[in-house]
Coordinates of C-alpha atoms in Angstrom, one line a residue:
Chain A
X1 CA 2.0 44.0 55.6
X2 CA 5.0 41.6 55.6
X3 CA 5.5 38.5 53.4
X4 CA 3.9 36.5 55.6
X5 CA 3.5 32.8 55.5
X6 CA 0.2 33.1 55.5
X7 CA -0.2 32.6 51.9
X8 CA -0.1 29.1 50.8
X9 CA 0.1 27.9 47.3
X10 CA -2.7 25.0 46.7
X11 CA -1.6 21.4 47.6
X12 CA -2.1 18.9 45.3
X13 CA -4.4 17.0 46.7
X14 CA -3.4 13.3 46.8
X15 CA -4.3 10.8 49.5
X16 CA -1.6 8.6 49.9
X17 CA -4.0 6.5 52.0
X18 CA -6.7 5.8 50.5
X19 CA -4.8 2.8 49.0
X20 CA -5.4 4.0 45.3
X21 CA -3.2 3.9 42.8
X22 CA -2.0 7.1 40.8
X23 CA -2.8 6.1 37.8
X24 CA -1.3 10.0 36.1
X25 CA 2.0 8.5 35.0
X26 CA 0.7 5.2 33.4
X27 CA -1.1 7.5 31.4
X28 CA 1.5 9.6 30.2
X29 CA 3.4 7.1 29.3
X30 CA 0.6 5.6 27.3
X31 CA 0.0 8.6 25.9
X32 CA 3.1 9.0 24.4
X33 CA 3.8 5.3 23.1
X34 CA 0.1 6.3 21.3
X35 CA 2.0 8.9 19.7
X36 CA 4.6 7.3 18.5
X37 CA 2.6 4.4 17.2
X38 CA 0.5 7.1 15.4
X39 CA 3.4 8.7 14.0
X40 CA 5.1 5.3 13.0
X41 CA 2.4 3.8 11.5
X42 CA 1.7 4.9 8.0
X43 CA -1.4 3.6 5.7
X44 CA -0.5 4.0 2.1
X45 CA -1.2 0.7 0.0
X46 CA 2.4 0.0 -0.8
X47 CA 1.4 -3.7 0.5
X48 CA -0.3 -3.9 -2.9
X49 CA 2.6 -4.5 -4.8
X50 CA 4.1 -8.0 -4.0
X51 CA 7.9 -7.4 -4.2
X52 CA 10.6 -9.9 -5.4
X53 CA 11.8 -11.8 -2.5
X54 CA 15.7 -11.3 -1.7
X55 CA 17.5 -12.5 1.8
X56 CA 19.6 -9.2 1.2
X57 CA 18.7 -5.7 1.1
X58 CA 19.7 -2.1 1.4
X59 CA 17.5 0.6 3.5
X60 CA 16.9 3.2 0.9
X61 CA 14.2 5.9 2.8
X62 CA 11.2 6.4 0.6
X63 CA 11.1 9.7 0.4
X64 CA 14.6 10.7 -0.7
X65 CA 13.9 8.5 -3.7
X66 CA 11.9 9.2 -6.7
X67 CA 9.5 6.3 -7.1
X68 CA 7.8 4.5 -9.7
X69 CA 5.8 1.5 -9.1
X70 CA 5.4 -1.3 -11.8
X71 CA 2.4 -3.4 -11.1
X72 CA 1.0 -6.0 -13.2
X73 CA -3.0 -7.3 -13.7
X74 CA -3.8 -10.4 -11.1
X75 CA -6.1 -12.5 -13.8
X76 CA -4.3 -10.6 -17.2
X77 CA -0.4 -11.3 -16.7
X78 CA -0.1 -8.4 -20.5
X79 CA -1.6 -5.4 -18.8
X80 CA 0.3 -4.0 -16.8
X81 CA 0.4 -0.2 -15.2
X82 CA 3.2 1.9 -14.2
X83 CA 2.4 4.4 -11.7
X84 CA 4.8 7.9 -11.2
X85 CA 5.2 8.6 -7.6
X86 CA 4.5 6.4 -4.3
X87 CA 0.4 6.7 -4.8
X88 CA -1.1 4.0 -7.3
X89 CA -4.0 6.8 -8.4
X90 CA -5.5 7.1 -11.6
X91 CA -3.7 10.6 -12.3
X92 CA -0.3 9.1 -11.5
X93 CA -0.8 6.1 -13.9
X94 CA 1.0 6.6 -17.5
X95 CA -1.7 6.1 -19.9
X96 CA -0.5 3.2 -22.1
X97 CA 0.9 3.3 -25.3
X98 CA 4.1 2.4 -27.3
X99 CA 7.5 2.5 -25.7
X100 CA 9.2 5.3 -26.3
X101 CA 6.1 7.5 -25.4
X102 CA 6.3 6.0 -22.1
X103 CA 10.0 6.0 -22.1
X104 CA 9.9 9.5 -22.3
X105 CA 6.9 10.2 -20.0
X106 CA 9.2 8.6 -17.3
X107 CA 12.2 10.5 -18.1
X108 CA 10.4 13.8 -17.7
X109 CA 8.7 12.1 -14.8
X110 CA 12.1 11.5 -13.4
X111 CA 13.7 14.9 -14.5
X112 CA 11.2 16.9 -13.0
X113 CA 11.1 15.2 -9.8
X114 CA 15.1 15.6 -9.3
X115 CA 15.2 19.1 -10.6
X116 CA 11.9 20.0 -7.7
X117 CA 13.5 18.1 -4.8
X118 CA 16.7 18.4 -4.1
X119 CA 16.6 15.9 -0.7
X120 CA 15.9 12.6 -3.4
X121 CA 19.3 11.5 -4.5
X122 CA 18.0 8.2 -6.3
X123 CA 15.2 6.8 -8.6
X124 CA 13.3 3.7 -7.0
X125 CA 11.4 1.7 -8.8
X126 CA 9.0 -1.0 -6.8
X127 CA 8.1 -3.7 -9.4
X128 CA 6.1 -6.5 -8.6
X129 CA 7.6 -10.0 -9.1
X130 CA 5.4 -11.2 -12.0
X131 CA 6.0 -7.9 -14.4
X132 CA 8.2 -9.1 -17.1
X133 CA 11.9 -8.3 -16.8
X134 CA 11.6 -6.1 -20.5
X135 CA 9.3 -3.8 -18.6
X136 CA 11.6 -3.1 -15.7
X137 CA 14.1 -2.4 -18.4
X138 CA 11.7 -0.2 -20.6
X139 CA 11.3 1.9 -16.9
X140 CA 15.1 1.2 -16.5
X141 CA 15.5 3.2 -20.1
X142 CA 13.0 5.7 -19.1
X143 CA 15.0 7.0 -15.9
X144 CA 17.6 6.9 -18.1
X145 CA 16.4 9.6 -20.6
X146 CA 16.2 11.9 -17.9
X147 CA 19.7 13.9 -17.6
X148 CA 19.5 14.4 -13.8
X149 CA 18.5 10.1 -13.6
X150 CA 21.5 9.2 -15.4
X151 CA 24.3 10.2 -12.4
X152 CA 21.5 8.7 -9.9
X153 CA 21.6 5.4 -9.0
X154 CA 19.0 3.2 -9.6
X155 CA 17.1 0.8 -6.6
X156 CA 14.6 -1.9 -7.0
X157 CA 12.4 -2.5 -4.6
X158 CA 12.2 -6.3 -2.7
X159 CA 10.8 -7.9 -0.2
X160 CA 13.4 -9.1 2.2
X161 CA 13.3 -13.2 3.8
X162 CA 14.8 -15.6 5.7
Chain B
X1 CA -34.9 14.3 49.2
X2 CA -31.7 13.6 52.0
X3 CA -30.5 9.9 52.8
X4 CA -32.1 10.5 56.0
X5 CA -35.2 10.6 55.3
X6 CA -35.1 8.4 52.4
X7 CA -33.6 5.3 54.8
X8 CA -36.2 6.1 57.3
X9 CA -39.4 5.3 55.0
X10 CA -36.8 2.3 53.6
X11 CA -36.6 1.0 57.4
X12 CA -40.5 1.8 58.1
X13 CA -41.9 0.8 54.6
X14 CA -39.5 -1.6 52.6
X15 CA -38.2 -4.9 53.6
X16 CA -36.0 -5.3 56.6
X17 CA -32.5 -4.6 55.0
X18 CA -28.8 -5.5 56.8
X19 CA -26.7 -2.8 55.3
X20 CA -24.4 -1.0 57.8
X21 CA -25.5 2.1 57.4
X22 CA -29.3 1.0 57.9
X23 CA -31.2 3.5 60.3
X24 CA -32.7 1.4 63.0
X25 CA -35.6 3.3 63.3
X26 CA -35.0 3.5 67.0
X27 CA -33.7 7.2 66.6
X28 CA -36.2 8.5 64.2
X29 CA -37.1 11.4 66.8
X30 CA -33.2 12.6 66.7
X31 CA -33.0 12.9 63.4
X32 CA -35.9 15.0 62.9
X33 CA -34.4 17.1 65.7
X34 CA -30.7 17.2 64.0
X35 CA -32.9 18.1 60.5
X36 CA -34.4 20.5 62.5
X37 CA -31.5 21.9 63.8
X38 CA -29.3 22.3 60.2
X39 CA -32.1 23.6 58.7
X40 CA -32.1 26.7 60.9
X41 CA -28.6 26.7 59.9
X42 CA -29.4 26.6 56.2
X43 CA -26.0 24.7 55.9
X44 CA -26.4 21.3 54.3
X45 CA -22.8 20.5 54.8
X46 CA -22.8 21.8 58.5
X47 CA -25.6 19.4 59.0
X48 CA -23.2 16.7 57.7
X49 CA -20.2 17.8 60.0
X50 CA -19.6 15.5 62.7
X51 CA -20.8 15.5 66.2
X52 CA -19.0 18.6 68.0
X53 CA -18.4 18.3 71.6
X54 CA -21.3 20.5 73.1
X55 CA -22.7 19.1 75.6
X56 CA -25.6 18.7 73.5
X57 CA -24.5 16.6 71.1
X58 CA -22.5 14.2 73.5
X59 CA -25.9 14.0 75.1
X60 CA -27.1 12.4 71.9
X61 CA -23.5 10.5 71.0
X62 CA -24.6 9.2 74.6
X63 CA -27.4 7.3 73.2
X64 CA -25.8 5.9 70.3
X65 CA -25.9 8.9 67.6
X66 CA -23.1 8.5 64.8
X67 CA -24.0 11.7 63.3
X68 CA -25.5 12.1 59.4
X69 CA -23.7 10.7 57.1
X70 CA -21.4 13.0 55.1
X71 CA -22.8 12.8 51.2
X72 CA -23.9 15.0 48.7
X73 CA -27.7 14.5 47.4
X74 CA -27.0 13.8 43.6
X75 CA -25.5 10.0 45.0
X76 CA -28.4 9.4 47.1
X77 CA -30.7 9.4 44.9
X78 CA -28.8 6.7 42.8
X79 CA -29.0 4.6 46.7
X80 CA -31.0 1.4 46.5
X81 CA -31.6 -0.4 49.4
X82 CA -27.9 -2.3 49.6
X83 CA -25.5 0.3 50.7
X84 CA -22.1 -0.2 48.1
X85 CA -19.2 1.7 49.5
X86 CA -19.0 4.3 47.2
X87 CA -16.4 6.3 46.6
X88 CA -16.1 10.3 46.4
X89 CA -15.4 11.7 43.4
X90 CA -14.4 15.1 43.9
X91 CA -16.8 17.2 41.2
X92 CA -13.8 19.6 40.3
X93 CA -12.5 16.5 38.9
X94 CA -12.2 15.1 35.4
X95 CA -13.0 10.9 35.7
X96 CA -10.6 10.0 33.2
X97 CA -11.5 6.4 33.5
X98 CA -12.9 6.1 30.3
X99 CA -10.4 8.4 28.4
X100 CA -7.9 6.2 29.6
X101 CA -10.0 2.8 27.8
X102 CA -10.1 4.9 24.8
X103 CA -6.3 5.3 24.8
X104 CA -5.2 1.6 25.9
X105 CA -7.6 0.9 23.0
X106 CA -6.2 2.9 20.0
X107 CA -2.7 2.4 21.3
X108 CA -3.5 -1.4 21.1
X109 CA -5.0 -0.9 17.8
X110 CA -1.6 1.5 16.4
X111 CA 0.8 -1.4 17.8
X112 CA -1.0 -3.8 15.9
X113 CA -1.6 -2.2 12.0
X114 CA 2.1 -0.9 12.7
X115 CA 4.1 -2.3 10.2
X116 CA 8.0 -1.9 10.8
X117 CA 9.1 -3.5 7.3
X118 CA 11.2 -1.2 6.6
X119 CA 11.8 -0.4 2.9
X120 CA 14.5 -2.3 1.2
X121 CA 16.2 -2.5 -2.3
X122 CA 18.7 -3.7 -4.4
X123 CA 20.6 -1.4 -6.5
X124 CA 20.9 -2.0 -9.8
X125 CA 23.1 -0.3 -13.0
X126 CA 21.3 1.9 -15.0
X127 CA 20.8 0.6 -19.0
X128 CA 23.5 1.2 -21.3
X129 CA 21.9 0.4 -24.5
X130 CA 18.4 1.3 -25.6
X131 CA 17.9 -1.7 -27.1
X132 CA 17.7 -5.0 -26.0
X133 CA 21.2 -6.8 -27.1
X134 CA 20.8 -9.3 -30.1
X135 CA 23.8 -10.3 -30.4
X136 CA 25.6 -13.0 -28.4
X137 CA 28.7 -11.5 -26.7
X138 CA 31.6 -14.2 -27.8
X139 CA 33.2 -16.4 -24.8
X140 CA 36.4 -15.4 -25.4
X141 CA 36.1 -11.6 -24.8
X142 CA 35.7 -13.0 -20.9
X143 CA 38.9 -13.3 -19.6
X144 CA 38.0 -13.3 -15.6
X145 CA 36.7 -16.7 -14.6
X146 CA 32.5 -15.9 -14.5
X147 CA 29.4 -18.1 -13.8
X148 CA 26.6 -17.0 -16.0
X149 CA 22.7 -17.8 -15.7
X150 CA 20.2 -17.6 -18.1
X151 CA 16.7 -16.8 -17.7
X152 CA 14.5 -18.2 -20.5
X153 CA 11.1 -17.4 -21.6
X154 CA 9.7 -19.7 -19.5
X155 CA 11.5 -18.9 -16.5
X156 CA 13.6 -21.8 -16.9
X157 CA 17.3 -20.9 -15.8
X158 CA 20.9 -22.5 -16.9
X159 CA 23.5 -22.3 -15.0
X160 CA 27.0 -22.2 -17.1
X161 CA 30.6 -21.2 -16.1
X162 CA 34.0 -20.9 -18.2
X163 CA 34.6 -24.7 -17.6
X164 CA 31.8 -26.1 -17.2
X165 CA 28.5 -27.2 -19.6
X166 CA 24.9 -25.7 -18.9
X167 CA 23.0 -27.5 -17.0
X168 CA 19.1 -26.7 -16.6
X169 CA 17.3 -25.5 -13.3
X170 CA 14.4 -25.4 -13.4
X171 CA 13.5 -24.6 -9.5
X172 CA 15.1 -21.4 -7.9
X173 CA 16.3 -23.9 -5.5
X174 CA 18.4 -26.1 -7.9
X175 CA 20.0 -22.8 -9.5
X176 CA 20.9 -21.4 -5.9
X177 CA 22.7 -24.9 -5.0
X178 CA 24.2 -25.1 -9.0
X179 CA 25.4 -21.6 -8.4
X180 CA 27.1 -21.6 -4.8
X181 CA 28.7 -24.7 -6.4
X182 CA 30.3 -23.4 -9.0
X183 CA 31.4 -20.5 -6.9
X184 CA 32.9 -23.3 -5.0
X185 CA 35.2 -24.9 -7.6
X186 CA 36.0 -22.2 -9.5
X187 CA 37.8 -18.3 -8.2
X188 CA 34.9 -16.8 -10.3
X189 CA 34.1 -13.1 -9.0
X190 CA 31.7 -12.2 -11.5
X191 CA 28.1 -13.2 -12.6
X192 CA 26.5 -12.6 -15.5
X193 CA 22.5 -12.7 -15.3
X194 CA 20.6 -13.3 -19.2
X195 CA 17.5 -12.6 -19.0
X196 CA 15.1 -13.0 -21.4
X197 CA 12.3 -10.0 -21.2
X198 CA 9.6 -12.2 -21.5
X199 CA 11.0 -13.9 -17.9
X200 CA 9.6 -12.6 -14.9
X201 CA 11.7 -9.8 -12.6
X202 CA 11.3 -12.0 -9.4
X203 CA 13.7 -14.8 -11.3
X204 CA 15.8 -12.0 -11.9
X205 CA 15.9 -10.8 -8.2
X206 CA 16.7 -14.3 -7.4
X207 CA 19.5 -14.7 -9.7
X208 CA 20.8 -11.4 -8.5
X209 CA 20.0 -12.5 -4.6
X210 CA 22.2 -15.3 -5.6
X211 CA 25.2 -13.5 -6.5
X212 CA 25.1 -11.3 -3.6
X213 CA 24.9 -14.4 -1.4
X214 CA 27.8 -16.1 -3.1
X215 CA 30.1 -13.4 -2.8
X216 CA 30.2 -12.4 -6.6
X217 CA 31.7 -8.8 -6.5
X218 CA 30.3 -8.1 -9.8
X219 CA 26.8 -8.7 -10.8
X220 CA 25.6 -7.7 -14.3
X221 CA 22.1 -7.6 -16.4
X222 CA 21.5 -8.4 -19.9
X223 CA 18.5 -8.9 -21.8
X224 CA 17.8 -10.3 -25.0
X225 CA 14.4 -10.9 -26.9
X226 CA 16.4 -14.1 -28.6
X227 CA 14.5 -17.5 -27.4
X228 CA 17.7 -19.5 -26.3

């Protein structure tokens, strides 16, 4: 037996006239723009914290930063709750107390963080406009406790406008 | 049950209908004879074939026989009275109509909750001093020309420079204005932000945001716990 011809591989079956459109394409395309809004999107509640407004900013990426988020109570303006690490959980938040204790919870915070990831090269800390400007200088004091936070440089987080 | 014989009690039974496929009636006894016929086949689909050209079946193409409609029995049964043009869907294949809603849908909704705010941030120089300062640099140790603003406990700022007095802002508005003015008249590089740590850390952004938009190479933080 020869290589005949005889042998046909199946046709794609696709009737160019029957006037319908071939819709395969559209939906690859929407497939992958789903994808990549998928990917893009991202649903932590970092909205929560209403950020300073500033018309300039620098694009620091999250995650080669070690973050610390300083929120304050909406009804009372003295409580307010400093969270170690992007997530505003209860195990993240450090438990109140005097200064220094916090201070130094943050500087091991900090130390830890910079010794366990090498890719975060600063310390980022997201406060909300209405915490007083002592606490972001207590957390300020705290980085600086830890060794490794001293020779990193230090962003604040803001909300950038027109 | 076949679309033959379904149409046929429609046409002797139901109301008189006008779809384009409707059997007349008039050719009731070839159909039983082309039923006849596939069935000794026992080949549905070779029932549904069209008319070859045997001399038979151009006998009854003669006298106005199209042939059996070709149509699988699952869709007939769905058949009301009013033909619709339906058509085939091949069974081997997947109807992806409705995956494809479901797509347009979540990409719709992914477009919409995307947020493309991208992080930004100010940097900022670490603390030198534990404590906040208490007491007031002296003037005179400034030799470069400066513009200084004070933030007071109650969020209040002042605007000062080497030559001129301090004047009170109290809107972020007034202090921007003060500010780009003094930057203005005088060759001053440098700002000097004094807070107060009972002042909020937006008025400190602001003053800050200031400085950056005025040019002012050199931005620097104090606080103090003094009420000015």
């Amino acid at each position: 037996m020869t290589s005949d011809t005889n042998i046909e591989l199946p046709k794609r079956k696709r009737n160019k006239d029957d006037g319908e459109l071939d819709i395969t394409p559209m939906i690859d395309v929407t497939f992958l723009l789903l994808a990549f809004f998928v990917v893009v999107s991202k649903m932590d509640p970092q909205a929560a914290v209403e950020l300073p407004k500033a018309s300039y900013g620098e694009s620091v990426p999250d995650k080669n930063c070690v973050t610390l988020i300083v929120v304050v109570d909406k009804d009372d303006e003295t409580k307010i709750s400093i969270f170690k690490g992007r997530s505003m959980s209860d195990d993240s938040r450090i438990p109140d107390g005097d200064e220094e204790t916090q201070e130094e919870e943050i500087g091991n915070f900090v130390e830890n963080e910079l010794a366990a990831h090498p890719t975060k090269q600063a310390i980022l800390i997201k406060a909300a406009g209405r915490v007083k400007t002592g606490m972001v200088e207590m957390v300020k004091r705290g980085v600086g406790q830890s060794e490794l936070g001293k020779s990193r440089k230090i962003y604040v987080g803001i909300e950038e406008e027109q | 049950m076949s679309k033959k014989k379904k149409q046929k009690k429609d046409s002797e039974n139901g109301p008189p209908s006008f779809g384009l496929n409707e059997p007349t009636g008039q050719f009731a006894d070839l159909d039983d004879e082309m039923k006849s016929r596939a069935q000794s086949k026992s080949d549905a689909h070779k029932m549904a074939t069209p008319l070859t050209n045997n001399p038979e079946d151009l006998k009854f193409k003669q006298m106005g026989w199209k042939g059996i409609d070709e149509s699988t029995p699952e869709e007939e049964e769905l058949e009301d009275n009013v033909a619709f043009e339906k058509k085939d869907i091949p069974e081997d294949e997947l109807d992806m109509t409705p995956m494809v809603d479901v797509t347009f849908l979540l990409l719709i909704f992914f477009m919409v909750t995307a947020s493309f705010t991208l992080q930004k941030s100010l940097e900022q120089p670490h603390t030198k001093s534990d404590a906040p300062s208490t007491n007031v640099q002296p003037d005179e140790e400034i030799k470069d020309d400066y513009i200084q603003v004070n933030i007071d406990q109650n969020n209040t700022f002042y605007v000062t420079t080497r030559d001129s007095d301090e004047t009170e802002c109290p809107s972020d508005s007034e202090m921007r204005a003060r500010v780009k003015d003094a930057k203005l008249n005088s060759s001053a590089t440098r700002l000097i932000i004094k807070a107060h740590v009972d002042s909020y850390h937006a008025k400190v952004i602001t003053a800050w945001d200031t400085g950056v938009v005025n040019d002012m190479n050199e931005i620097e933080i104090q606080t103090t716990d003094e009420d000015f």
